[in-house]
């Protein structure tokens, strides 16, 4: 029986050349993650994913939030993620705003392993695997696979703030005007889940492993200049 696995990455820096509904990131990179697992780029089968290049929120098939284009670069797979236009999906609007503002920075690849070999520290190196989906997540597994570019111009920043204000107002109204106790509990649960995700993302951003990976990547970039 096949098992769906995931390896993760993260959103890092900003880039003014992107639209206010796009980000670029490293979906996966050939380094051990926190579970000592490695995805090889040469072993990646992207064909099935590229037929339906969906981007989900937290691996939830009920929450599609965008589409992605992929390309293999050195020892990594780079993804350009495009969110749908404003207003089509409240979830996509919320995640886009959180990504653009730097609150959410995680990427995670869902995949089916086909073949692997033992790796260091009781880990596994997947030499053949099929990509199924790409997710934006709050706490990724692999601190060195990263989203590398966000647009950060004043227009997109203002749009993100306006979306967040509208979302908070809608959240407040849903709680205040809840017609039944069940509706009230559902609205409060959504509010608490959102706040938990934001707190987790803030803690992750201060993770020493993440900070070290950021420094090593910047050193490598400077050496290549």
PDB file of C-alpha atoms in Angstrom:
ATOM      1  CA  UNK A   1       0.000   0.000   0.000  1.00  0.00           C
ATOM      2  CA  UNK A   2       1.376   3.410  -0.972  1.00  0.00           C
ATOM      3  CA  UNK A   3       1.798   6.038   1.698  1.00  0.00           C
ATOM      4  CA  UNK A   4       1.511   9.771   1.025  1.00  0.00           C
ATOM      5  CA  UNK A   5       4.456  11.608   2.574  1.00  0.00           C
ATOM      6  CA  UNK A   6       5.430  15.255   2.763  1.00  0.00           C
ATOM      7  CA  UNK A   7       8.628  17.273   2.881  1.00  0.00           C
ATOM      8  CA  UNK A   8       8.589  20.958   3.534  1.00  0.00           C
ATOM      9  CA  UNK A   9      10.078  24.341   2.805  1.00  0.00           C
ATOM     10  CA  UNK A  10       9.577  27.984   3.664  1.00  0.00           C
ATOM     11  CA  UNK A  11       9.049  31.531   2.354  1.00  0.00           C
ATOM     12  CA  UNK A  12      11.984  33.875   2.863  1.00  0.00           C
ATOM     13  CA  UNK A  13      12.673  37.100   1.029  1.00  0.00           C
ATOM     14  CA  UNK A  14      10.925  39.734  -1.041  1.00  0.00           C
ATOM     15  CA  UNK A  15      11.034  40.651  -4.715  1.00  0.00           C
ATOM     16  CA  UNK A  16       9.341  43.694  -6.250  1.00  0.00           C
ATOM     17  CA  UNK A  17       9.064  42.078  -9.708  1.00  0.00           C
ATOM     18  CA  UNK A  18       6.209  39.738  -8.764  1.00  0.00           C
ATOM     19  CA  UNK A  19       2.534  40.628  -8.827  1.00  0.00           C
ATOM     20  CA  UNK A  20       0.585  41.033  -5.607  1.00  0.00           C
ATOM     21  CA  UNK A  21      -0.848  37.520  -6.150  1.00  0.00           C
ATOM     22  CA  UNK A  22       2.418  35.626  -6.740  1.00  0.00           C
ATOM     23  CA  UNK A  23       5.310  34.163  -4.760  1.00  0.00           C
ATOM     24  CA  UNK A  24       8.314  32.041  -5.736  1.00  0.00           C
ATOM     25  CA  UNK A  25       9.854  29.368  -3.546  1.00  0.00           C
ATOM     26  CA  UNK A  26      11.876  26.204  -3.261  1.00  0.00           C
ATOM     27  CA  UNK A  27       9.390  23.358  -2.948  1.00  0.00           C
ATOM     28  CA  UNK A  28      12.066  20.860  -1.946  1.00  0.00           C
ATOM     29  CA  UNK A  29      15.845  20.631  -1.831  1.00  0.00           C
ATOM     30  CA  UNK A  30      18.302  17.720  -1.602  1.00  0.00           C
ATOM     31  CA  UNK A  31      19.167  18.065   2.074  1.00  0.00           C
ATOM     32  CA  UNK A  32      17.953  16.110   5.117  1.00  0.00           C
ATOM     33  CA  UNK A  33      14.799  17.407   6.741  1.00  0.00           C
ATOM     34  CA  UNK A  34      13.980  17.176  10.450  1.00  0.00           C
ATOM     35  CA  UNK A  35      13.126  13.483  10.001  1.00  0.00           C
ATOM     36  CA  UNK A  36      16.425  12.787   8.163  1.00  0.00           C
ATOM     37  CA  UNK A  37      14.633  12.219   4.853  1.00  0.00           C
ATOM     38  CA  UNK A  38      15.844  13.499   1.472  1.00  0.00           C
ATOM     39  CA  UNK A  39      14.030  13.891  -1.862  1.00  0.00           C
ATOM     40  CA  UNK A  40      16.347  13.641  -4.865  1.00  0.00           C
ATOM     41  CA  UNK A  41      15.569  16.064  -7.676  1.00  0.00           C
ATOM     42  CA  UNK A  42      16.524  13.568 -10.395  1.00  0.00           C
ATOM     43  CA  UNK A  43      14.130  11.044  -8.881  1.00  0.00           C
ATOM     44  CA  UNK A  44      11.135  13.387  -9.022  1.00  0.00           C
ATOM     45  CA  UNK A  45       8.200  12.493 -11.286  1.00  0.00           C
ATOM     46  CA  UNK A  46       6.332  15.769 -11.777  1.00  0.00           C
ATOM     47  CA  UNK A  47       4.241  14.701 -14.783  1.00  0.00           C
ATOM     48  CA  UNK A  48       1.052  13.844 -12.896  1.00  0.00           C
ATOM     49  CA  UNK A  49       1.209  16.957 -10.721  1.00  0.00           C
ATOM     50  CA  UNK A  50       1.731  19.268 -13.704  1.00  0.00           C
ATOM     51  CA  UNK A  51      -1.543  18.056 -15.220  1.00  0.00           C
ATOM     52  CA  UNK A  52      -3.311  19.638 -12.243  1.00  0.00           C
ATOM     53  CA  UNK A  53      -0.764  21.878 -10.462  1.00  0.00           C
ATOM     54  CA  UNK A  54      -2.896  22.647  -7.443  1.00  0.00           C
ATOM     55  CA  UNK A  55      -1.673  24.469  -4.343  1.00  0.00           C
ATOM     56  CA  UNK A  56      -3.457  23.640  -1.082  1.00  0.00           C
ATOM     57  CA  UNK A  57      -3.471  25.116   2.393  1.00  0.00           C
ATOM     58  CA  UNK A  58      -2.001  22.688   4.963  1.00  0.00           C
ATOM     59  CA  UNK A  59      -2.512  19.613   2.711  1.00  0.00           C
ATOM     60  CA  UNK A  60      -6.294  20.048   2.941  1.00  0.00           C
ATOM     61  CA  UNK A  61      -7.920  19.003  -0.364  1.00  0.00           C
ATOM     62  CA  UNK A  62     -10.955  21.088   0.602  1.00  0.00           C
ATOM     63  CA  UNK A  63      -8.848  24.259   0.595  1.00  0.00           C
ATOM     64  CA  UNK A  64      -7.354  24.880  -2.883  1.00  0.00           C
ATOM     65  CA  UNK A  65      -5.718  28.322  -2.833  1.00  0.00           C
ATOM     66  CA  UNK A  66      -3.748  28.590  -6.071  1.00  0.00           C
ATOM     67  CA  UNK A  67      -1.761  26.956  -8.851  1.00  0.00           C
ATOM     68  CA  UNK A  68       1.949  26.472  -9.381  1.00  0.00           C
ATOM     69  CA  UNK A  69       4.501  26.129 -12.159  1.00  0.00           C
ATOM     70  CA  UNK A  70       7.642  24.120 -11.397  1.00  0.00           C
ATOM     71  CA  UNK A  71      11.211  23.915 -12.644  1.00  0.00           C
ATOM     72  CA  UNK A  72      14.249  21.962 -11.533  1.00  0.00           C
ATOM     73  CA  UNK A  73      17.194  24.160 -10.493  1.00  0.00           C
ATOM     74  CA  UNK A  74      20.468  22.492  -9.427  1.00  0.00           C
ATOM     75  CA  UNK A  75      19.564  20.405  -6.364  1.00  0.00           C
ATOM     76  CA  UNK A  76      16.109  21.890  -5.817  1.00  0.00           C
ATOM     77  CA  UNK A  77      12.637  22.233  -7.325  1.00  0.00           C
ATOM     78  CA  UNK A  78      11.443  25.830  -7.652  1.00  0.00           C
ATOM     79  CA  UNK A  79       7.754  26.734  -7.611  1.00  0.00           C
ATOM     80  CA  UNK A  80       6.014  29.895  -8.775  1.00  0.00           C
ATOM     81  CA  UNK A  81       2.675  30.090  -6.963  1.00  0.00           C
ATOM     82  CA  UNK A  82      -0.197  32.203  -8.297  1.00  0.00           C
ATOM     83  CA  UNK A  83      -3.204  32.941  -6.100  1.00  0.00           C
ATOM     84  CA  UNK A  84      -6.638  33.515  -7.731  1.00  0.00           C
ATOM     85  CA  UNK A  85      -7.998  37.063  -8.124  1.00  0.00           C
ATOM     86  CA  UNK A  86      -9.193  38.854  -4.986  1.00  0.00           C
ATOM     87  CA  UNK A  87     -12.699  37.875  -3.932  1.00  0.00           C
ATOM     88  CA  UNK A  88     -12.893  34.411  -5.525  1.00  0.00           C
ATOM     89  CA  UNK A  89     -11.848  32.555  -2.373  1.00  0.00           C
ATOM     90  CA  UNK A  90     -11.774  33.950   1.184  1.00  0.00           C
ATOM     91  CA  UNK A  91      -9.276  31.254   2.183  1.00  0.00           C
ATOM     92  CA  UNK A  92      -6.943  32.067  -0.732  1.00  0.00           C
ATOM     93  CA  UNK A  93      -7.217  35.791   0.064  1.00  0.00           C
ATOM     94  CA  UNK A  94      -6.365  35.159   3.723  1.00  0.00           C
ATOM     95  CA  UNK A  95      -3.396  32.881   2.964  1.00  0.00           C
ATOM     96  CA  UNK A  96      -2.090  35.262   0.292  1.00  0.00           C
ATOM     97  CA  UNK A  97      -2.239  38.145   2.763  1.00  0.00           C
ATOM     98  CA  UNK A  98      -0.471  36.111   5.462  1.00  0.00           C
ATOM     99  CA  UNK A  99       2.248  35.046   2.999  1.00  0.00           C
ATOM    100  CA  UNK A 100       2.803  38.536   1.630  1.00  0.00           C
ATOM    101  CA  UNK A 101       3.026  40.005   5.126  1.00  0.00           C
ATOM    102  CA  UNK A 102       5.546  37.350   6.193  1.00  0.00           C
ATOM    103  CA  UNK A 103       3.347  35.596   8.756  1.00  0.00           C
ATOM    104  CA  UNK A 104       3.180  32.334   6.774  1.00  0.00           C
ATOM    105  CA  UNK A 105       6.445  31.093   5.262  1.00  0.00           C
ATOM    106  CA  UNK A 106       6.109  27.344   4.872  1.00  0.00           C
ATOM    107  CA  UNK A 107       5.944  25.090   1.825  1.00  0.00           C
ATOM    108  CA  UNK A 108       5.345  21.352   1.870  1.00  0.00           C
ATOM    109  CA  UNK A 109       5.383  18.773  -0.928  1.00  0.00           C
ATOM    110  CA  UNK A 110       2.950  15.864  -0.788  1.00  0.00           C
ATOM    111  CA  UNK A 111       4.374  12.820  -2.588  1.00  0.00           C
ATOM    112  CA  UNK A 112       4.238   9.057  -3.068  1.00  0.00           C
ATOM    113  CA  UNK A 113       7.573   7.283  -2.465  1.00  0.00           C
ATOM    114  CA  UNK A 114       8.566   4.693  -5.064  1.00  0.00           C
ATOM    115  CA  UNK A 115      12.114   3.744  -4.165  1.00  0.00           C
ATOM    116  CA  UNK A 116      14.598   4.768  -1.501  1.00  0.00           C
ATOM    117  CA  UNK A 117      17.961   3.947   0.048  1.00  0.00           C
ATOM    118  CA  UNK A 118      19.223   4.193   3.632  1.00  0.00           C
ATOM    119  CA  UNK A 119      20.650   7.576   4.628  1.00  0.00           C
ATOM    120  CA  UNK A 120      22.630   8.867   7.588  1.00  0.00           C
ATOM    121  CA  UNK A 121      21.156   8.839  11.103  1.00  0.00           C
ATOM    122  CA  UNK A 122      18.596   6.146  10.263  1.00  0.00           C
ATOM    123  CA  UNK A 123      17.127   8.324   7.531  1.00  0.00           C
ATOM    124  CA  UNK A 124      15.919   7.615   3.998  1.00  0.00           C
ATOM    125  CA  UNK A 125      16.931   9.024   0.617  1.00  0.00           C
ATOM    126  CA  UNK A 126      14.044   8.841  -1.847  1.00  0.00           C
ATOM    127  CA  UNK A 127      15.580   8.065  -5.251  1.00  0.00           C
ATOM    128  CA  UNK A 128      12.207   7.788  -6.998  1.00  0.00           C
ATOM    129  CA  UNK A 129       9.018   9.599  -6.004  1.00  0.00           C
ATOM    130  CA  UNK A 130       5.831  11.046  -7.491  1.00  0.00           C
ATOM    131  CA  UNK A 131       4.719  14.571  -6.575  1.00  0.00           C
ATOM    132  CA  UNK A 132       1.002  14.871  -5.772  1.00  0.00           C
ATOM    133  CA  UNK A 133       0.498  18.382  -4.427  1.00  0.00           C
ATOM    134  CA  UNK A 134       2.145  21.473  -3.009  1.00  0.00           C
ATOM    135  CA  UNK A 135       0.913  23.159   0.166  1.00  0.00           C
ATOM    136  CA  UNK A 136       1.513  26.384   2.016  1.00  0.00           C
ATOM    137  CA  UNK A 137       1.869  25.452   5.687  1.00  0.00           C
ATOM    138  CA  UNK A 138       2.609  27.100   9.017  1.00  0.00           C
ATOM    139  CA  UNK A 139       5.402  24.780  10.225  1.00  0.00           C
ATOM    140  CA  UNK A 140       7.392  22.989   7.516  1.00  0.00           C
ATOM    141  CA  UNK A 141       9.712  20.015   7.994  1.00  0.00           C
ATOM    142  CA  UNK A 142      12.657  21.101   5.857  1.00  0.00           C
ATOM    143  CA  UNK A 143      14.076  24.478   6.981  1.00  0.00           C
ATOM    144  CA  UNK A 144      16.268  24.871   3.894  1.00  0.00           C
ATOM    145  CA  UNK A 145      13.646  24.494   1.161  1.00  0.00           C
ATOM    146  CA  UNK A 146      12.308  28.017   0.904  1.00  0.00           C
ATOM    147  CA  UNK A 147       9.982  30.467  -0.783  1.00  0.00           C
ATOM    148  CA  UNK A 148      12.503  32.970  -2.026  1.00  0.00           C
ATOM    149  CA  UNK A 149      10.544  35.874  -3.478  1.00  0.00           C
ATOM    150  CA  UNK A 150       7.508  37.957  -2.565  1.00  0.00           C
ATOM    151  CA  UNK A 151       6.250  41.168  -4.099  1.00  0.00           C
ATOM    152  CA  UNK A 152       6.473  43.919  -1.501  1.00  0.00           C
ATOM    153  CA  UNK A 153       5.459  47.165  -3.191  1.00  0.00           C
ATOM    154  CA  UNK A 154       3.203  49.630  -1.400  1.00  0.00           C
ATOM    155  CA  UNK A 155       0.162  48.726  -3.504  1.00  0.00           C
ATOM    156  CA  UNK A 156       0.307  45.030  -2.614  1.00  0.00           C
ATOM    157  CA  UNK A 157       1.031  45.845   1.037  1.00  0.00           C
ATOM    158  CA  UNK A 158      -1.984  48.153   1.183  1.00  0.00           C
ATOM    159  CA  UNK A 159      -4.159  45.536  -0.531  1.00  0.00           C
ATOM    160  CA  UNK A 160      -3.032  42.934   2.004  1.00  0.00           C
ATOM    161  CA  UNK A 161      -3.918  45.268   4.891  1.00  0.00           C
ATOM    162  CA  UNK A 162      -7.340  45.996   3.400  1.00  0.00           C
ATOM    163  CA  UNK A 163      -8.017  42.275   2.972  1.00  0.00           C
ATOM    164  CA  UNK A 164      -7.002  41.611   6.561  1.00  0.00           C
ATOM    165  CA  UNK A 165      -9.284  44.411   7.848  1.00  0.00           C
ATOM    166  CA  UNK A 166     -12.205  43.064   5.801  1.00  0.00           C
ATOM    167  CA  UNK A 167     -11.543  39.533   7.058  1.00  0.00           C
ATOM    168  CA  UNK A 168     -11.429  40.657  10.703  1.00  0.00           C
ATOM    169  CA  UNK A 169     -14.692  42.578  10.295  1.00  0.00           C
ATOM    170  CA  UNK A 170     -16.380  39.552   8.713  1.00  0.00           C
ATOM    171  CA  UNK A 171     -15.047  37.363  11.524  1.00  0.00           C
ATOM    172  CA  UNK A 172     -16.355  39.779  14.154  1.00  0.00           C
ATOM    173  CA  UNK A 173     -19.792  39.985  12.484  1.00  0.00           C
ATOM    174  CA  UNK A 174     -20.025  36.185  12.234  1.00  0.00           C
ATOM    175  CA  UNK A 175     -19.444  35.893  15.982  1.00  0.00           C
ATOM    176  CA  UNK A 176     -21.700  38.764  17.050  1.00  0.00           C
ATOM    177  CA  UNK A 177     -24.571  37.852  14.703  1.00  0.00           C
ATOM    178  CA  UNK A 178     -24.388  34.065  15.050  1.00  0.00           C
ATOM    179  CA  UNK A 179     -28.031  32.847  14.775  1.00  0.00           C
ATOM    180  CA  UNK A 180     -27.474  29.717  16.877  1.00  0.00           C
ATOM    181  CA  UNK A 181     -25.051  28.383  19.460  1.00  0.00           C
ATOM    182  CA  UNK A 182     -23.665  25.992  16.843  1.00  0.00           C
ATOM    183  CA  UNK A 183     -22.881  28.875  14.466  1.00  0.00           C
ATOM    184  CA  UNK A 184     -21.264  30.819  17.312  1.00  0.00           C
ATOM    185  CA  UNK A 185     -19.060  27.837  18.272  1.00  0.00           C
ATOM    186  CA  UNK A 186     -18.045  27.283  14.649  1.00  0.00           C
ATOM    187  CA  UNK A 187     -17.067  30.945  14.218  1.00  0.00           C
ATOM    188  CA  UNK A 188     -15.077  30.936  17.457  1.00  0.00           C
ATOM    189  CA  UNK A 189     -13.329  27.697  16.474  1.00  0.00           C
ATOM    190  CA  UNK A 190     -12.244  29.206  13.135  1.00  0.00           C
ATOM    191  CA  UNK A 191     -10.967  32.299  14.946  1.00  0.00           C
ATOM    192  CA  UNK A 192      -8.939  30.241  17.438  1.00  0.00           C
ATOM    193  CA  UNK A 193      -7.510  28.014  14.668  1.00  0.00           C
ATOM    194  CA  UNK A 194      -6.378  31.081  12.710  1.00  0.00           C
ATOM    195  CA  UNK A 195      -4.755  32.614  15.782  1.00  0.00           C
ATOM    196  CA  UNK A 196      -3.009  29.301  16.568  1.00  0.00           C
ATOM    197  CA  UNK A 197      -1.559  29.188  13.043  1.00  0.00           C
ATOM    198  CA  UNK A 198      -0.273  32.748  13.380  1.00  0.00           C
ATOM    199  CA  UNK A 199       1.350  31.990  16.755  1.00  0.00           C
ATOM    200  CA  UNK A 200       2.992  28.835  15.389  1.00  0.00           C
ATOM    201  CA  UNK A 201       4.339  30.716  12.375  1.00  0.00           C
ATOM    202  CA  UNK A 202       5.802  33.407  14.626  1.00  0.00           C
ATOM    203  CA  UNK A 203       7.549  30.779  16.779  1.00  0.00           C
ATOM    204  CA  UNK A 204       8.881  28.983  13.697  1.00  0.00           C
ATOM    205  CA  UNK A 205      10.389  32.194  12.330  1.00  0.00           C
ATOM    206  CA  UNK A 206      12.599  32.337  15.457  1.00  0.00           C
ATOM    207  CA  UNK A 207      13.684  28.673  15.225  1.00  0.00           C
ATOM    208  CA  UNK A 208      17.527  28.509  15.539  1.00  0.00           C
ATOM    209  CA  UNK A 209      17.670  25.875  12.780  1.00  0.00           C
ATOM    210  CA  UNK A 210      15.773  28.174  10.446  1.00  0.00           C
ATOM    211  CA  UNK A 211      17.984  31.154  11.272  1.00  0.00           C
ATOM    212  CA  UNK A 212      21.113  29.057  10.717  1.00  0.00           C
ATOM    213  CA  UNK A 213      19.807  27.803   7.353  1.00  0.00           C
ATOM    214  CA  UNK A 214      19.088  31.408   6.352  1.00  0.00           C
ATOM    215  CA  UNK A 215      22.631  32.460   7.240  1.00  0.00           C
ATOM    216  CA  UNK A 216      24.184  29.545   5.336  1.00  0.00           C
ATOM    217  CA  UNK A 217      22.096  30.326   2.261  1.00  0.00           C
ATOM    218  CA  UNK A 218      23.112  33.996   2.378  1.00  0.00           C
ATOM    219  CA  UNK A 219      26.798  33.037   2.751  1.00  0.00           C
ATOM    220  CA  UNK A 220      26.505  30.733  -0.267  1.00  0.00           C
ATOM    221  CA  UNK A 221      24.817  33.494  -2.284  1.00  0.00           C
ATOM    222  CA  UNK A 222      27.546  36.020  -1.425  1.00  0.00           C
ATOM    223  CA  UNK A 223      30.302  33.556  -2.334  1.00  0.00           C
ATOM    224  CA  UNK A 224      28.702  32.978  -5.732  1.00  0.00           C
ATOM    225  CA  UNK A 225      28.745  36.695  -6.614  1.00  0.00           C
TER     226      UNK A 225
END
